[in-house]
Tab-separated table of C-alpha atoms and ligand atoms in Angstrom:
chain	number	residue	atom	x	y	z
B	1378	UNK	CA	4.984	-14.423	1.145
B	1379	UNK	CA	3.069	-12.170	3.407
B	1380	UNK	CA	5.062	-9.086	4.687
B	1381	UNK	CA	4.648	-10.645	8.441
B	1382	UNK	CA	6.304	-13.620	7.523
B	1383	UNK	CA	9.567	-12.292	6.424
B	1384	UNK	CA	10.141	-10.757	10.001
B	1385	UNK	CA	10.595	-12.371	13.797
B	1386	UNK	CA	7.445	-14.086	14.773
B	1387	UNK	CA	7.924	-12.677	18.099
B	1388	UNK	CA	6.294	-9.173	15.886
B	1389	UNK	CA	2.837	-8.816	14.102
B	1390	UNK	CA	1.071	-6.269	12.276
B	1391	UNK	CA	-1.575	-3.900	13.951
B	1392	UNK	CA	-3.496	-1.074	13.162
B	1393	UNK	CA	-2.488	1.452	16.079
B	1394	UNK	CA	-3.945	4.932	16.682
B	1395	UNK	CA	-0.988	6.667	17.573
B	1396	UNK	CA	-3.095	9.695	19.509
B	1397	UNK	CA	-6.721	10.425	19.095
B	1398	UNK	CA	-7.864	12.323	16.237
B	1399	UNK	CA	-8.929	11.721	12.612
B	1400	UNK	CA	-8.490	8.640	11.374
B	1401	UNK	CA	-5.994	9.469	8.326
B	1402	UNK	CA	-3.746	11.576	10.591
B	1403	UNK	CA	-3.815	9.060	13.528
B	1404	UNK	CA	-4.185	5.553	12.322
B	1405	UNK	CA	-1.257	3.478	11.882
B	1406	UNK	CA	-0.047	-0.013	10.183
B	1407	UNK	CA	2.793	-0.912	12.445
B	1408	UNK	CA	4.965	-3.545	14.056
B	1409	UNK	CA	4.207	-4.234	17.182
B	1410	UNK	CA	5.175	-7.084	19.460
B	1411	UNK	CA	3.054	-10.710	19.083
B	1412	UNK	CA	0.896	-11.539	22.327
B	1413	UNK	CA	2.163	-14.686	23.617
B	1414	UNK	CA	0.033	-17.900	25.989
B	1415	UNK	CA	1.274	-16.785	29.884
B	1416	UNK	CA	1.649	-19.660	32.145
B	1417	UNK	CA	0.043	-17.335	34.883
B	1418	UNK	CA	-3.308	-16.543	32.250
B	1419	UNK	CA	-4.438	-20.340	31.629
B	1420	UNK	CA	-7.656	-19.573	30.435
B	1421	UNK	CA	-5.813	-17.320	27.391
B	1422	UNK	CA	-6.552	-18.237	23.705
B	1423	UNK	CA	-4.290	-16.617	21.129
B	1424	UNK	CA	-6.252	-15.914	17.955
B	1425	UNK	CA	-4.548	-15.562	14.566
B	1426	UNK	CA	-6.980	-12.640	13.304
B	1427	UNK	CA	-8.482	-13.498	10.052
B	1428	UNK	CA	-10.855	-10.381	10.006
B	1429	UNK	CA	-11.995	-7.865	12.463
B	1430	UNK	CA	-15.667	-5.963	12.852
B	1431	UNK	CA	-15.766	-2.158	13.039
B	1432	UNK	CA	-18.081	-0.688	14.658
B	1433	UNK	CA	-19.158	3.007	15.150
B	1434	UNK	CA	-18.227	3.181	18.733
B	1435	UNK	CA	-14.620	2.429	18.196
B	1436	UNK	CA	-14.373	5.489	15.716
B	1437	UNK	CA	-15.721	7.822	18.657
B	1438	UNK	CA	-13.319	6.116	21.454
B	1439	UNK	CA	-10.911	7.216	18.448
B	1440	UNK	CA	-11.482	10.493	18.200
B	1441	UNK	CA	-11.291	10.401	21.922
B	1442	UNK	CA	-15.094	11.595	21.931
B	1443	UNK	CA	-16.294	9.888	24.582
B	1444	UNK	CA	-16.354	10.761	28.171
B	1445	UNK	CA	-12.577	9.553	29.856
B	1446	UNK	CA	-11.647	7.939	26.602
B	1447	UNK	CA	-8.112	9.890	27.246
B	1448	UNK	CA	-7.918	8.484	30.820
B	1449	UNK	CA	-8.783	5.342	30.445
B	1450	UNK	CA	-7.090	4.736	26.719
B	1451	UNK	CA	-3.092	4.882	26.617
B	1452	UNK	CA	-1.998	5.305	22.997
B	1453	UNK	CA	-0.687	4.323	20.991
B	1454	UNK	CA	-3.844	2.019	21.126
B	1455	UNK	CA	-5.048	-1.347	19.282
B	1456	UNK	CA	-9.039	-0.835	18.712
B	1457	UNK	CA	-11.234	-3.463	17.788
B	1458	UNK	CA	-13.576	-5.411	19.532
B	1459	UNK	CA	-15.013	-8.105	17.009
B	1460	UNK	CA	-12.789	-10.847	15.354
B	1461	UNK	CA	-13.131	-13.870	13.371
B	1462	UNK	CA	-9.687	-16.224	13.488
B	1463	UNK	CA	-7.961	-19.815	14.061
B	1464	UNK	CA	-7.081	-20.470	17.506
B	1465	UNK	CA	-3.040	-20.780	17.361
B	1466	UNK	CA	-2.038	-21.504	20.950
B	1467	UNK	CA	-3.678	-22.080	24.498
B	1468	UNK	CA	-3.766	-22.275	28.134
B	1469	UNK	CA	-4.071	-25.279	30.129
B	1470	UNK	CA	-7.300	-24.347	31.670
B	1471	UNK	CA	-8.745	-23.460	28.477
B	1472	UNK	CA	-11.681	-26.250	27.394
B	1473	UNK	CA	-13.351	-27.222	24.631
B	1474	UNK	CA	-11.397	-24.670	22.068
B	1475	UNK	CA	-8.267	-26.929	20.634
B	1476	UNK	CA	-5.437	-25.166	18.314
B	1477	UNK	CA	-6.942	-25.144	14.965
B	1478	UNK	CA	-10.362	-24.227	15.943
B	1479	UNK	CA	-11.779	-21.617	13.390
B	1480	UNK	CA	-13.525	-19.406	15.877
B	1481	UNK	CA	-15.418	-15.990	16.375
B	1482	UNK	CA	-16.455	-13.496	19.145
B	1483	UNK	CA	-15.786	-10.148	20.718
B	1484	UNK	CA	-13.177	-9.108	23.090
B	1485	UNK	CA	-14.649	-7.139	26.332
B	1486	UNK	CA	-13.385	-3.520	25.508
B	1487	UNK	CA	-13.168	-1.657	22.175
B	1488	UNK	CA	-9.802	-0.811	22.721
B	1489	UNK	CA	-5.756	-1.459	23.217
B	1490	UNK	CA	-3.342	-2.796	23.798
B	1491	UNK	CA	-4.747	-6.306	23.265
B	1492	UNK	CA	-7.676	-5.132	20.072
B	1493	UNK	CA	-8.660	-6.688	17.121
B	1494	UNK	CA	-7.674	-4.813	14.515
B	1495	UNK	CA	-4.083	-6.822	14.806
B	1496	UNK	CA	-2.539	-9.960	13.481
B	1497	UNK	CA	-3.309	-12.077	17.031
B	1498	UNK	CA	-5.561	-11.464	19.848
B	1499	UNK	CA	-5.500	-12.743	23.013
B	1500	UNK	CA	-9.544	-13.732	24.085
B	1501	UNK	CA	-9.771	-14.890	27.632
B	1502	UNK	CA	-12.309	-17.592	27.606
B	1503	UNK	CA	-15.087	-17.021	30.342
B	1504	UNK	CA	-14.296	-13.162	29.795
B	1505	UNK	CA	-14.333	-12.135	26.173
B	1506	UNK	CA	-16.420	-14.203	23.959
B	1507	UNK	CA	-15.346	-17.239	21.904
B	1508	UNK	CA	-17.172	-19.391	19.957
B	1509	UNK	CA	-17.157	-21.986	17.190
B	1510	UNK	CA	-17.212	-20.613	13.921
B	1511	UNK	CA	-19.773	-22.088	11.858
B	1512	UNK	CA	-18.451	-23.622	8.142
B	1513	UNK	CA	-21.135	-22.343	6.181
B	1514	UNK	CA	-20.220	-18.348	6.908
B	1515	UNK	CA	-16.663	-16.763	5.828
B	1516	UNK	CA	-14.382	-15.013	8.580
B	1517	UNK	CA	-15.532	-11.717	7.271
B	1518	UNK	CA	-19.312	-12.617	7.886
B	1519	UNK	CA	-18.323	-14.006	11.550
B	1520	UNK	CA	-16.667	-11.154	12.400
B	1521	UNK	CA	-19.229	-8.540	11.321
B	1522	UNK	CA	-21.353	-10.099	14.029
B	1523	UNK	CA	-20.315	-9.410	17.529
B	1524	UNK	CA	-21.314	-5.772	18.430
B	1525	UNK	CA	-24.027	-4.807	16.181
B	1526	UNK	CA	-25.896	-8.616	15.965
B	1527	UNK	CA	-25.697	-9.072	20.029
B	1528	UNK	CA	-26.951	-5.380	20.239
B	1529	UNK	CA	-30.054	-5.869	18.034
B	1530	UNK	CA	-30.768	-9.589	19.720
B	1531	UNK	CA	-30.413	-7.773	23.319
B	1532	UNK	CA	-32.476	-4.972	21.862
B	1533	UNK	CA	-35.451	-7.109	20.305
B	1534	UNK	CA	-35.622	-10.146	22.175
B	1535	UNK	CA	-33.962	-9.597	25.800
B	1536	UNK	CA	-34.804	-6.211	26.403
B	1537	UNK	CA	-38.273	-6.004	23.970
B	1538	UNK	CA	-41.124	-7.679	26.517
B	1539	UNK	CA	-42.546	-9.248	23.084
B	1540	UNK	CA	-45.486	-10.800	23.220
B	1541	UNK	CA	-45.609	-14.778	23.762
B	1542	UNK	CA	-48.645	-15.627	21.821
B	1543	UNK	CA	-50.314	-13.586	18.879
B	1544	UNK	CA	-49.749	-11.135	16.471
B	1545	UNK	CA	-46.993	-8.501	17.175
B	1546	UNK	CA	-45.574	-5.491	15.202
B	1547	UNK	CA	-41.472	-4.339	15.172
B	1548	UNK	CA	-40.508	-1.066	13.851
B	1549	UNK	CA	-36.607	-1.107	12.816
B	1550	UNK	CA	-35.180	2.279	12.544
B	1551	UNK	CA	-31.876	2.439	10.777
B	1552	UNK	CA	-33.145	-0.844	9.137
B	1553	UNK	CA	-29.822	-0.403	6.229
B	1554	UNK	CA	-27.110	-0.691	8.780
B	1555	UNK	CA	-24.671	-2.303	10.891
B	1556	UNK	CA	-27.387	-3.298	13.537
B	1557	UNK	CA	-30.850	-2.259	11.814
B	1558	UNK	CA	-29.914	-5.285	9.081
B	1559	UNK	CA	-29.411	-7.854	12.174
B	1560	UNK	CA	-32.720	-6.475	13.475
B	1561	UNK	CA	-34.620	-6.900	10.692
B	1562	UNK	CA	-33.649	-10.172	10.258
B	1563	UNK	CA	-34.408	-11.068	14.351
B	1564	UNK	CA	-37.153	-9.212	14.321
B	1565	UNK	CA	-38.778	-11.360	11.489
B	1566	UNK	CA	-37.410	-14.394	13.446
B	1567	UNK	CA	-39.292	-13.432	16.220
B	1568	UNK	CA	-42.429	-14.181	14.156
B	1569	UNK	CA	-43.601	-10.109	14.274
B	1570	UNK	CA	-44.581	-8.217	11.095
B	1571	UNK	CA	-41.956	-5.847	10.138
B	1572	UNK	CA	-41.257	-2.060	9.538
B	1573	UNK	CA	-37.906	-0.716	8.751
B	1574	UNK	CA	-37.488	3.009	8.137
B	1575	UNK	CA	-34.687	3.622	5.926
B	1576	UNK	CA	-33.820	5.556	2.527
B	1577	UNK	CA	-35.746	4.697	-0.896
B	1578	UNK	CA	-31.969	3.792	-1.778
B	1579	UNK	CA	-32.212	0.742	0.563
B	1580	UNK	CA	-35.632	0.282	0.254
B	1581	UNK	CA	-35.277	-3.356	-1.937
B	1582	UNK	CA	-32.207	-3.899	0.605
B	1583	UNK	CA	-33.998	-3.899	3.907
B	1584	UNK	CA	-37.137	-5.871	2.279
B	1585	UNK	CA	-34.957	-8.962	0.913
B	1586	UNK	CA	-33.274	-9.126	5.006
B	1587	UNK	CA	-37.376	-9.750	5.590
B	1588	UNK	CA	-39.040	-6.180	6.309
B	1589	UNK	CA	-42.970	-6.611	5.461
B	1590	UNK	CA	-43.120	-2.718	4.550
B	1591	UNK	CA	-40.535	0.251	4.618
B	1592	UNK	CA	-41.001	4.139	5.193
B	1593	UNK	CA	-38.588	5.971	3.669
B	1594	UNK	CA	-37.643	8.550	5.907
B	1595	UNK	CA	-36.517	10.830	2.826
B	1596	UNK	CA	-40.091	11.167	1.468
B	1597	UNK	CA	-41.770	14.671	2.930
B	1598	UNK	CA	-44.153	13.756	5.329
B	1599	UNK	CA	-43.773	9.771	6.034
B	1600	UNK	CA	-42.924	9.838	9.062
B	1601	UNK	CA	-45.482	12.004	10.333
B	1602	UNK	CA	-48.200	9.429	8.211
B	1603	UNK	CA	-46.867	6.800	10.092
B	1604	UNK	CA	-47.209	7.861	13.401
B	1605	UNK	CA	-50.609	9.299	12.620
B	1606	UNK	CA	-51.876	6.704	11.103
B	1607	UNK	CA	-50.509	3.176	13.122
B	1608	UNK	CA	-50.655	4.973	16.562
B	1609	UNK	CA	-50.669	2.104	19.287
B	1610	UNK	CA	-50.503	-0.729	17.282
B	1611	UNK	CA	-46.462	-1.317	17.779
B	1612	UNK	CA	-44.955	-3.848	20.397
B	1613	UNK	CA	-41.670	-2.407	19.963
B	1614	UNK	CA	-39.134	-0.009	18.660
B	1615	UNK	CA	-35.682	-0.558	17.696
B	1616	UNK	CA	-33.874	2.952	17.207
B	1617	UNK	CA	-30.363	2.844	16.076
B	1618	UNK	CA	-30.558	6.118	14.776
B	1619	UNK	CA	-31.103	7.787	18.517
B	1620	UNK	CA	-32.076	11.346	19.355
B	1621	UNK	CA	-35.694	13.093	19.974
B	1622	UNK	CA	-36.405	13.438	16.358
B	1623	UNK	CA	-37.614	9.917	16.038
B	1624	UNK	CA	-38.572	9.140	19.288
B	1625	UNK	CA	-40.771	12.377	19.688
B	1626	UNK	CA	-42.818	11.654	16.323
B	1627	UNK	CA	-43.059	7.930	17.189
B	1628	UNK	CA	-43.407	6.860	20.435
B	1629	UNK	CA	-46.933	6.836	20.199
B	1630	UNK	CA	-47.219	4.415	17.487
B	1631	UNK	CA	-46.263	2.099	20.294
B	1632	UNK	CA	-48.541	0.143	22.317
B	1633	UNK	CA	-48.906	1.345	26.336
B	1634	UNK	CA	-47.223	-1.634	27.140
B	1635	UNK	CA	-44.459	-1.250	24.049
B	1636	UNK	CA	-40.830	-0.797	24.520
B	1637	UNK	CA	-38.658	1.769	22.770
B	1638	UNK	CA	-35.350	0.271	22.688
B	1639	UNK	CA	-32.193	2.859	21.692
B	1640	UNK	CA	-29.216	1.797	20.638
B	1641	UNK	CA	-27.815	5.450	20.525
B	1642	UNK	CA	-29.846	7.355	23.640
B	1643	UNK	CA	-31.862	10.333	23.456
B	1644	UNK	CA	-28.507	11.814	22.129
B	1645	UNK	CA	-28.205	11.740	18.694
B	1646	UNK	CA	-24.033	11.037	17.668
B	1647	UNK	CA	-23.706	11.816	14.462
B	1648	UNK	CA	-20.518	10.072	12.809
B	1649	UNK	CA	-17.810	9.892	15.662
B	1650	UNK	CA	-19.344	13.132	17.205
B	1651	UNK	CA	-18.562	13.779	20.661
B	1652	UNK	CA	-20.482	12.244	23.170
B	1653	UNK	CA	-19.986	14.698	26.425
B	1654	UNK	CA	-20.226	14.936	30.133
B	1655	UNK	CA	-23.512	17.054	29.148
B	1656	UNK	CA	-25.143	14.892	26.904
B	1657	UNK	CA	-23.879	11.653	28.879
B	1658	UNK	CA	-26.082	13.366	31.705
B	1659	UNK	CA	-28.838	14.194	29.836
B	1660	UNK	CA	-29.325	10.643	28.254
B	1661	UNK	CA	-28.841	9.200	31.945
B	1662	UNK	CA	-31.830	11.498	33.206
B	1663	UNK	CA	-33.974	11.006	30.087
B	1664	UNK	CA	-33.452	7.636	30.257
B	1665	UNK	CA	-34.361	7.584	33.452
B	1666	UNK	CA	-37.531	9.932	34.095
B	1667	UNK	CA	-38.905	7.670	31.050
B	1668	UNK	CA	-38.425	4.291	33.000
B	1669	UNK	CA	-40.162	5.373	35.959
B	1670	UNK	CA	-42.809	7.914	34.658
B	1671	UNK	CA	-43.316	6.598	30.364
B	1672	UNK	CA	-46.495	4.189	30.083
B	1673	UNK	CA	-44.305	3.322	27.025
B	1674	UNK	CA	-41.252	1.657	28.613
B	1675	UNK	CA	-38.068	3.556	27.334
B	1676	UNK	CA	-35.002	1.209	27.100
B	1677	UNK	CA	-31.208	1.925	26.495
B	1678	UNK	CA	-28.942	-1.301	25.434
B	1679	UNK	CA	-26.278	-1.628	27.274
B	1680	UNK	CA	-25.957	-4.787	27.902
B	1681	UNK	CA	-23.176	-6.693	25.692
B	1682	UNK	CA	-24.354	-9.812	26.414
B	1683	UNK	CA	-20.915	-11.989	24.320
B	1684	UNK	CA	-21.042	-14.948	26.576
B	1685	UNK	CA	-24.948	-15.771	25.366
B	1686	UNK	CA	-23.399	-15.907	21.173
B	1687	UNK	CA	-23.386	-19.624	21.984
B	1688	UNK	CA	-26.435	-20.211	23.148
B	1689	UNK	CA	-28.535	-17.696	21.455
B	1690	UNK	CA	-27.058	-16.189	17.744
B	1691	UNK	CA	-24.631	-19.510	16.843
B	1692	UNK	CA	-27.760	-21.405	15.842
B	1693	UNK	CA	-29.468	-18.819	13.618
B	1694	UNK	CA	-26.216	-18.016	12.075
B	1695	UNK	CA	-25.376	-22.002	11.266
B	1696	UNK	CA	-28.868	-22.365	9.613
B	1697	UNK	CA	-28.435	-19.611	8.169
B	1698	UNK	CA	-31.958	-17.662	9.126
B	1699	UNK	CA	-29.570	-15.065	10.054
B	1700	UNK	CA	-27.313	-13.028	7.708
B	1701	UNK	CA	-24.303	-11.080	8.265
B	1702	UNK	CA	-24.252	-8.162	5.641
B	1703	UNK	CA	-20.811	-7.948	4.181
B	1704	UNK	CA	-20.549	-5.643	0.808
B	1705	UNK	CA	-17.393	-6.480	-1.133
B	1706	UNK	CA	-16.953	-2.944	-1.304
B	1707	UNK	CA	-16.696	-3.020	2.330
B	1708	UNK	CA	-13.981	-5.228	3.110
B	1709	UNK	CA	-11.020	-3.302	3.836
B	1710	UNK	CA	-7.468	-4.334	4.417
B	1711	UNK	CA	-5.842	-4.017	7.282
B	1712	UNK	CA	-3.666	-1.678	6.390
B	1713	UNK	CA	-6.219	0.404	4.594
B	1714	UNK	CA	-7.909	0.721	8.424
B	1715	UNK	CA	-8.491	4.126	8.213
B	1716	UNK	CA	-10.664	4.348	5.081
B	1717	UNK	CA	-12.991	1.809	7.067
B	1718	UNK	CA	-13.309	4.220	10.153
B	1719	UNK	CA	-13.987	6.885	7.796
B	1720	UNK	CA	-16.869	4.754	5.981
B	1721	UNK	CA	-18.113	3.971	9.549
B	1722	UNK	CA	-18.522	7.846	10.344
B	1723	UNK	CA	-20.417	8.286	7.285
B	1724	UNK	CA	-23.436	6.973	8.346
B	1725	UNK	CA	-24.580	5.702	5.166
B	1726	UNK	CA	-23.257	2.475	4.819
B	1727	UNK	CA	-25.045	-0.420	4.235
B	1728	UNK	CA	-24.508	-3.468	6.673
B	1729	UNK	CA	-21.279	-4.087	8.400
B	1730	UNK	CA	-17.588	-2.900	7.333
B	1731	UNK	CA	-15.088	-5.477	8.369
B	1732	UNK	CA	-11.394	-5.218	7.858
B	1733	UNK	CA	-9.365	-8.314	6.147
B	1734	UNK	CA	-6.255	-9.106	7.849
E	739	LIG	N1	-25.718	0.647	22.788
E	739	LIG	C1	-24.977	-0.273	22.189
E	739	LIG	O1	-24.599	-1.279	22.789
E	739	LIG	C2	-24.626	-0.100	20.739
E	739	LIG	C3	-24.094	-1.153	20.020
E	739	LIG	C4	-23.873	-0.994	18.654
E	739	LIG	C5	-24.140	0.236	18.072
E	739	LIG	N2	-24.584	1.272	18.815
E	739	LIG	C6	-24.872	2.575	18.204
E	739	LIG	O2	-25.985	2.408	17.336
E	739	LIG	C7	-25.860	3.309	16.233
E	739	LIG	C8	-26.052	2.530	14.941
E	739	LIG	O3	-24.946	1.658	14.760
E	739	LIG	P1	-24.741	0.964	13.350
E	739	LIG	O4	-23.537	0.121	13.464
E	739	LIG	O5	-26.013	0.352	12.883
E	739	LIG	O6	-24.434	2.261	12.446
E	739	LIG	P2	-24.218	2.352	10.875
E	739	LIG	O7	-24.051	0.997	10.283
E	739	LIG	O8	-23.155	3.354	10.653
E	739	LIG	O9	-25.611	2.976	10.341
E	739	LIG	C9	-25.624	3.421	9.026
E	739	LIG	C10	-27.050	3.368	8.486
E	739	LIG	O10	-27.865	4.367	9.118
E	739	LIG	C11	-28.849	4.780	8.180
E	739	LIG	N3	-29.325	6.109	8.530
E	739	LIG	C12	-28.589	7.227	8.682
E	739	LIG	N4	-29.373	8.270	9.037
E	739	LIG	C13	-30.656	7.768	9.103
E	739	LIG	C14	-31.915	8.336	9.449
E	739	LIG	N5	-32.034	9.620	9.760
E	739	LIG	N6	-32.985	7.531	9.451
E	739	LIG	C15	-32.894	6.206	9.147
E	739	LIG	N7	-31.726	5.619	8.808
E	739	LIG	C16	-30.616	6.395	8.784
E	739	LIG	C17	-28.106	4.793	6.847
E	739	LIG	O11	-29.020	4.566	5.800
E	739	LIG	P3	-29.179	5.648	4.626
E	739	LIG	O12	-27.821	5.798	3.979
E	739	LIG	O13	-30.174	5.040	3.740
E	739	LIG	O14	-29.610	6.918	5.291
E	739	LIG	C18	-27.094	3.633	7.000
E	739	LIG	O15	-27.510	2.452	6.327
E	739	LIG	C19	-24.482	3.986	16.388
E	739	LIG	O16	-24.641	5.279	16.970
E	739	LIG	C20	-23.743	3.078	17.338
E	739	LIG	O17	-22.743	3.749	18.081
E	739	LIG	C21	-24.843	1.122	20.125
């Protein structure tokens, strides 16, 4: 009998930061009360969360390191954003989700009081993003997908200007994580020859999710070969690394009319570093100044775009041309939430860390 069971259902399980900080000092298993269906919210699903996404941002909205994070996050706080579940109860206006459904999406906001790292959600359809779950993937694999697979799709193929017709070259940078492995994998979709920079660790890693070659940024020196030696022959860049480092050695390798799309910014955040008022401003003006004035357009995502998982990531993941990443190593429980945030500020994981509820 699970430890939920043996207490009022009108209580669940969550992982709560109690006040921001480090995640063993402020992250909490507790009981807190159950969301419930509201006659006045029709279009409310409640999820029974069978296994929630984590995502770097969510550590630095932890640590409060991110600009307003205390103003506009009360704790104690429920993070999470992704979620794989079964759809336990509904409103009346809610269509084409029935009770039972084994579904998967992302909630709007990366944080409490209604967050995924919890026994039940509440998704508001039309809002947050639900969507069937396909049968062939597990709740662990459908949950790693949200943030990081919608941010490497909106990075290659909404915000890249790829080519329609002939041959086109993607460099992946960060190819061994959370979103580099999802970019690999839509890059190669997208029918372009593929680069991933990552560690000679990963190297075998990153070529089995479809990479053509791999420079590994460890080596002395292969990074600067690279960029001497494939200068304008890229269509696009996808950096989830982020600062100058990369983008001032590469962005040359990229054709005039290539796109260097940034999952980070011109800022680099290492682990759940702060992201400040200074550097906030500084990736606005950078990001800016290369929009109007770069040949080489300069692109930030932004952009969640969870309402397009339907339409656009459902089908890849069903056939399976698309892969979520899940290490067993890097399925944590629930309870265990704060070991996952700390894996997650390493910066050397490989693929996604999901937490098992
Ligand atoms: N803008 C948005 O909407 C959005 C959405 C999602 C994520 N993000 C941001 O994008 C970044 C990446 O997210 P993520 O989930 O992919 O992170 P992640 O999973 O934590 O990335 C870890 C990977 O980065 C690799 N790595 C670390 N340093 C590297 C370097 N110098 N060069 C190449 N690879 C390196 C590591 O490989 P090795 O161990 O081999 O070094 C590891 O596999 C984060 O800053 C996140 O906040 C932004």
């Amino acid at each position: 009998m699970s430890k939920s069971s043996t207490k009022e259902t009108t209580m669940m399980y969550a992982l709560q930061t109690m006040e921001f900080g480090k995640a063993q000092d402020v992250l909490q298993y507790n009981q807190v009360p159950k969301p419930k269906i509201k006659q006045s919210q029709p279009t409310d699903v409640l999820i029974q969360v069978k296994a929630a996404g984590v995502n770097p941002v969510e550590a630095k909205f932890r640590m409060g390191n991110v600009p307003t994070s205390s103003i506009i996050i009360k704790t104690p706080a429920i993070f999470g954003t992704d979620y794989a579940g079964i759809v336990v109860d509904k409103g009346d206006k809610v269509t084409d989700i029935e009770i039972g459904d084994e579904v998967y999406g992302s909630l709007w906001t990366p944080w409490g009081p209604n967050g995924t790292y919890a026994e039940y959600i509440i998704a508001k359809q039309g809002y947050d993003s639900i969507v069937k779950k396909p049968e062939n993937i597990s709740f662990e694999e459908a949950a790693a997908t949200g943030i990081a697979a919608t941010t490497a799709y909106q990075g290659i193929i909404v915000d890249g200007r790829l080519p329609t017709s002939g041959p086109k070259k993607i460099l992946v940078i960060g190819a061994s994580g959370g979103v580099g492995s999802y970019g690999v994998q839509i890059a190669k979709l997208s029918g372009a020859e593929v680069v991933g920079i990552c560690s000679g660790r990963n190297a075998n890693f990153v070529r089995s999710l479809g990479a053509d070659r791999i420079v590994d940024y460890t080596v002395d020196g292969s990074i600067d070969t690279l960029a001497k030696e494939e200068k304008g022959t890229f269509d696009l860049i996808l950096d989830c690394i982020g600062g100058d480092y990369y983008y001032n050695k590469l962005i040359y390798i990229l054709k005039k009319r290539g796109v260097y799309s940034s999952t980070v910014g011109p800022e680099e955040h290492v682990g759940a570093n702060r992201v400040d008022i200074y550097s906030g401003a500084n990736m606005a003006f950078k990001t800016l100044s290369h929009k109007l004035f770069g040949p080489r357009n300069y692109s930030l995502v932004l952009k969640y775009p969870w309402l397009r998982f339907a339409n656009d990531l459902r089908p890849f993941l069903a056939n399976g041309s698309v892969k979520s990443i899940v290490l067993h190593e890097n399925i944590v429980d629930l309870k265990n939430g704060a070991d996952a945030h700390l894996k997650i500020e390493s910066q050397r994981t490989i693929g996604k860390i999901v937490l098992r509820i």
